[in-house]
Protein backbone atom coordinates (compact mmCIF):
# COMPACT_ATOMS: atom_id res chain seq x y z
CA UNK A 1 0.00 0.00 0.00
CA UNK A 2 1.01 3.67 -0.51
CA UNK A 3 -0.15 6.03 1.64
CA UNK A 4 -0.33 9.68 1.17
CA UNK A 5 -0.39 12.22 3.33
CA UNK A 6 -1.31 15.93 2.70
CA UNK A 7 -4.46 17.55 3.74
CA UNK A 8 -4.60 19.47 0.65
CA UNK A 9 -2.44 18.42 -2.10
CA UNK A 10 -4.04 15.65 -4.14
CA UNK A 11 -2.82 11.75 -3.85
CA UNK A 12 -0.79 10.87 -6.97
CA UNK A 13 -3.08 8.04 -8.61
CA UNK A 14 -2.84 4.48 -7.18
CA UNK A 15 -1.84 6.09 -3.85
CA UNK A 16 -4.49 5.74 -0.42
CA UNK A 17 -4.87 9.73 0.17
CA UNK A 18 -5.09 10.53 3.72
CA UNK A 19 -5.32 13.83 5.23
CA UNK A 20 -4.60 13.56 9.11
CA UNK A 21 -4.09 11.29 11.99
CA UNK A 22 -7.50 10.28 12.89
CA UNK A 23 -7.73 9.22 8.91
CA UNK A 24 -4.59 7.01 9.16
CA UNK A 25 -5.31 5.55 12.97
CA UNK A 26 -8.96 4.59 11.26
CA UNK A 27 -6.33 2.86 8.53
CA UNK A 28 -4.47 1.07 10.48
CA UNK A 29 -6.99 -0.25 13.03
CA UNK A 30 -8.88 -1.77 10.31
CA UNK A 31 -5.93 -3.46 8.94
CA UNK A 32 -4.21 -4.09 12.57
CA UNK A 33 -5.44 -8.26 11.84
CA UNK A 34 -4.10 -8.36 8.80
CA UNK A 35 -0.89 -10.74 8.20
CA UNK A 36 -0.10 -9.53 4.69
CA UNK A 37 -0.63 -5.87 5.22
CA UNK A 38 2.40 -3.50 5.16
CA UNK A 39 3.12 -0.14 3.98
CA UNK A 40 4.74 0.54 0.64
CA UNK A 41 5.70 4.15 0.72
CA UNK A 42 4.35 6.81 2.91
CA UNK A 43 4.58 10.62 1.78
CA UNK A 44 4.47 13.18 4.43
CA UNK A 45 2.99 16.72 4.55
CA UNK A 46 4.67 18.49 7.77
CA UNK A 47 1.50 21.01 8.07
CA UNK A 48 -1.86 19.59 8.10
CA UNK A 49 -4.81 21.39 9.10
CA UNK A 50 -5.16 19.83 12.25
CA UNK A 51 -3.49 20.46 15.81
CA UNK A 52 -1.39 17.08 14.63
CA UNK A 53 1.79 17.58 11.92
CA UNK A 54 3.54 14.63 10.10
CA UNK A 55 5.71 13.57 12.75
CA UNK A 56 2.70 13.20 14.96
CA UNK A 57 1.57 10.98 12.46
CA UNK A 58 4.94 9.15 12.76
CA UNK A 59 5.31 9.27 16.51
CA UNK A 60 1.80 7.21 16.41
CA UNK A 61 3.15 4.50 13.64
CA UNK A 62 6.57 3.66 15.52
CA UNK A 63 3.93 3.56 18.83
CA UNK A 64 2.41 0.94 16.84
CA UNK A 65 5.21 -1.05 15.69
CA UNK A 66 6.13 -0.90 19.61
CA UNK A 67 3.01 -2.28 20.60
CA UNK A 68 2.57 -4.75 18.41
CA UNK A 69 6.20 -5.67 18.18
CA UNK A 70 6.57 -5.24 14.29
CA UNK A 71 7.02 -3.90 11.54
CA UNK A 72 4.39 -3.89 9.56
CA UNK A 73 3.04 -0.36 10.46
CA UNK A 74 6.19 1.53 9.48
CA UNK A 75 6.77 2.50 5.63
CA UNK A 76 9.25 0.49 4.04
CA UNK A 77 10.31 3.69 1.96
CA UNK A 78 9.46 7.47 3.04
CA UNK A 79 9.18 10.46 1.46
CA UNK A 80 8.80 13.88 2.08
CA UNK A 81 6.35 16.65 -0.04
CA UNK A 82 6.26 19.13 2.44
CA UNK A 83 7.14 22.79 1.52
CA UNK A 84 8.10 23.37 5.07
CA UNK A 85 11.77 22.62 5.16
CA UNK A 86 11.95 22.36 9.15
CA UNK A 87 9.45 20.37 9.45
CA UNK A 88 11.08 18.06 7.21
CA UNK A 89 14.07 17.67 8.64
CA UNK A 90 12.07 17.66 11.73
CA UNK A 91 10.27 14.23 10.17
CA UNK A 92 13.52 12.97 8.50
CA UNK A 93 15.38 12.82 12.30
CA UNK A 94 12.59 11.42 14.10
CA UNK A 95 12.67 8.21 11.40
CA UNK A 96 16.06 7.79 11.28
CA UNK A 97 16.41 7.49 15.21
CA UNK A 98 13.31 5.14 15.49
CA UNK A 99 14.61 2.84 12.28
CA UNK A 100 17.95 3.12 13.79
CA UNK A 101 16.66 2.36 17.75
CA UNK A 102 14.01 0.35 17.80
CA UNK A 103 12.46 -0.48 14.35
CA UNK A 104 15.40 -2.89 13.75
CA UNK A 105 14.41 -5.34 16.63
CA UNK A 106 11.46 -6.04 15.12
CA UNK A 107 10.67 -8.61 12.06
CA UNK A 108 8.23 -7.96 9.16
């Protein structure tokens, strides 16, 4: 699955277009069950309009790797489209400290 993210950009075709973190925790609670489901490629918008930003939206897919002691929730390949260059950078060091701390204990 690929998984967009931008609350007002539109989803390149093919791509699941969600636009903040109640959209994607509704996502991945209906797929929690699911053995075969993982997550392509994820693109991230830093601003949404929403009191929760991109690496909100992050923070709450390594919390559910954590839980559930896999991988399965965390995008095999992530990409940024946000104009906001902090909050990239922001993004970019949050999931290189989580892939580098914790994600790695964990099997598909």
């Amino acid at each position: 699955m690929n998984i967009w993210l931008d609350d007002q950009r539109k989803a390149p075709t093919g791509w699941v277009h969600l636009h903040n973190i109640e959209e994607v925790e509704q996502l991945m609670q209906s797929v929690d069950g699911l053995k075969d489901f993982y997550i392509a490629t994820m693109s991230f918008d830093f601003n949404l309009s929403h009191p929760k930003n991109g690496v909100d939206v992050m923070k709450y897919l390594a919390d559910q790797c954590r839980r559930n002691k896999t991988r399965k929730f965390w995008p095999k390949t992530i990409l940024y489209h946000s104009n906001d260059q902090d909050g990239v950078k922001t993004m970019e060091t949050f999931a290189i400290s989580f892939e580098k701390e914790i994600l790695s204990k964990y099997s598909e």
